[in-house]
Protein backbone atom coordinates (compact mmCIF):
# COMPACT_ATOMS: atom_id res chain seq x y z
CA UNK A 1 48.58 46.11 80.66
CA UNK A 2 51.44 44.38 81.89
CA UNK A 3 54.73 45.47 82.67
CA UNK A 4 57.22 45.84 80.45
CA UNK A 5 61.16 45.37 80.75
CA UNK A 6 63.66 48.32 79.24
CA UNK A 7 67.16 47.53 78.38
CA UNK A 8 69.72 50.55 77.41
CA UNK A 9 71.73 49.89 74.71
CA UNK A 10 75.51 50.56 76.14
CA UNK A 11 77.39 47.34 76.11
CA UNK A 12 79.23 45.50 73.28
CA UNK A 13 79.98 41.72 74.34
CA UNK A 14 78.09 42.34 77.87
CA UNK A 15 74.60 42.12 79.05
CA UNK A 16 72.90 45.35 78.83
CA UNK A 17 71.41 47.01 81.85
CA UNK A 18 67.36 46.36 82.15
CA UNK A 19 64.71 47.57 84.67
CA UNK A 20 60.86 47.00 84.88
CA UNK A 21 58.39 49.55 83.50
CA UNK A 22 55.52 49.94 85.42
CA UNK A 23 52.11 50.27 84.25
CA UNK A 24 51.88 54.57 84.79
CA UNK A 25 55.15 55.21 82.90
CA UNK A 26 53.86 52.18 80.29
CA UNK A 27 50.76 54.11 79.49
CA UNK A 28 52.78 57.45 79.33
CA UNK A 29 55.04 55.82 76.90
CA UNK A 30 52.21 54.59 74.80
CA UNK A 31 51.00 58.18 74.89
CA UNK A 32 53.91 59.39 73.45
CA UNK A 33 54.17 56.86 71.08
CA UNK A 34 50.66 57.94 69.39
CA UNK A 35 51.71 61.67 69.67
CA UNK A 36 54.40 60.83 67.41
CA UNK A 37 54.12 61.44 63.45
CA UNK A 38 54.71 58.45 61.02
CA UNK A 39 57.80 58.05 58.79
CA UNK A 40 58.58 55.59 56.42
CA UNK A 41 61.70 54.20 57.39
CA UNK A 42 62.48 51.59 60.36
CA UNK A 43 64.99 52.98 62.99
CA UNK A 44 68.47 51.03 62.93
CA UNK A 45 71.08 51.03 65.83
CA UNK A 46 74.03 53.69 65.85
CA UNK A 47 77.04 51.64 64.78
CA UNK A 48 79.01 53.34 67.92
CA UNK A 49 80.66 52.39 71.48
CA UNK A 50 79.17 52.99 74.42
CA UNK A 51 74.95 54.35 74.12
CA UNK A 52 72.98 53.72 71.20
CA UNK A 53 69.18 53.89 72.35
CA UNK A 54 66.97 51.89 73.95
CA UNK A 55 64.57 48.74 73.51
CA UNK A 56 61.07 48.25 75.45
CA UNK A 57 59.88 44.98 75.37
CA UNK A 58 56.17 44.08 76.28
CA UNK A 59 55.13 47.29 76.17
CA UNK A 60 51.36 47.12 75.18
CA UNK A 61 52.05 43.87 73.88
CA UNK A 62 55.12 45.36 71.32
CA UNK A 63 58.32 45.79 71.44
CA UNK A 64 60.08 48.82 70.98
CA UNK A 65 63.46 50.38 69.84
CA UNK A 66 64.41 54.01 70.35
CA UNK A 67 67.64 55.14 68.70
CA UNK A 68 68.60 58.07 66.92
CA UNK A 69 65.52 60.61 66.88
CA UNK A 70 63.17 57.61 65.84
CA UNK A 71 61.05 54.68 67.69
CA UNK A 72 60.07 51.69 65.90
CA UNK A 73 57.29 49.47 67.48
CA UNK A 74 57.59 45.71 65.93
CA UNK A 75 54.36 43.76 66.50
CA UNK A 76 53.69 40.35 65.27
CA UNK A 77 56.37 40.71 62.81
CA UNK A 78 54.97 43.81 61.54
CA UNK A 79 57.03 47.36 61.55
CA UNK A 80 56.14 50.78 62.10
CA UNK A 81 58.40 54.00 63.16
CA UNK A 82 57.68 57.47 64.20
CA UNK A 83 59.88 60.23 64.26
CA UNK A 84 60.66 61.60 67.70
CA UNK A 85 63.22 64.57 66.97
CA UNK A 86 62.97 65.49 70.92
CA UNK A 87 63.97 62.24 71.87
CA UNK A 88 60.99 62.33 74.25
CA UNK A 89 60.06 58.29 74.25
CA UNK A 90 63.86 57.73 74.93
CA UNK A 91 64.64 60.22 77.58
CA UNK A 92 61.19 59.05 79.57
CA UNK A 93 62.67 55.11 79.11
CA UNK A 94 65.97 56.52 80.59
CA UNK A 95 64.33 58.02 83.19
CA UNK A 96 62.82 55.29 84.54
CA UNK A 97 66.17 53.54 84.70
CA UNK A 98 68.11 53.15 87.54
CA UNK A 99 70.03 56.48 88.67
CA UNK A 100 73.54 57.11 86.97
CA UNK A 101 72.65 54.49 84.67
CA UNK A 102 73.97 56.72 81.33
CA UNK A 103 75.84 59.68 82.31
CA UNK A 104 74.92 63.15 81.24
CA UNK A 105 77.27 63.32 78.37
CA UNK A 106 75.88 60.30 77.10
CA UNK A 107 72.39 60.91 77.32
CA UNK A 108 69.92 62.03 74.68
CA UNK A 109 69.34 65.64 74.55
């Protein structure tokens, strides 16, 4: 598995912070994804200021958007969405980021 790049969706009009996801964390994220239940709708970004979710590009050859308790995989133009009510995928991506990236009040519970 090649390294992936994560982005925290926090800014409007400025570059969002990004960091590398190493192979071990990437493997863990794929396992989390595989354990989630499919849902019939695609995730959409919450229209708000501040933290909105995370994107992981290049993980297992796909792009993942985790926001609002769902994770959407986009691969070759096809989308699949899975429910993540505990936001395990999203929290694990944030945990792999730089310390202090998202303040406690803004982090998903």
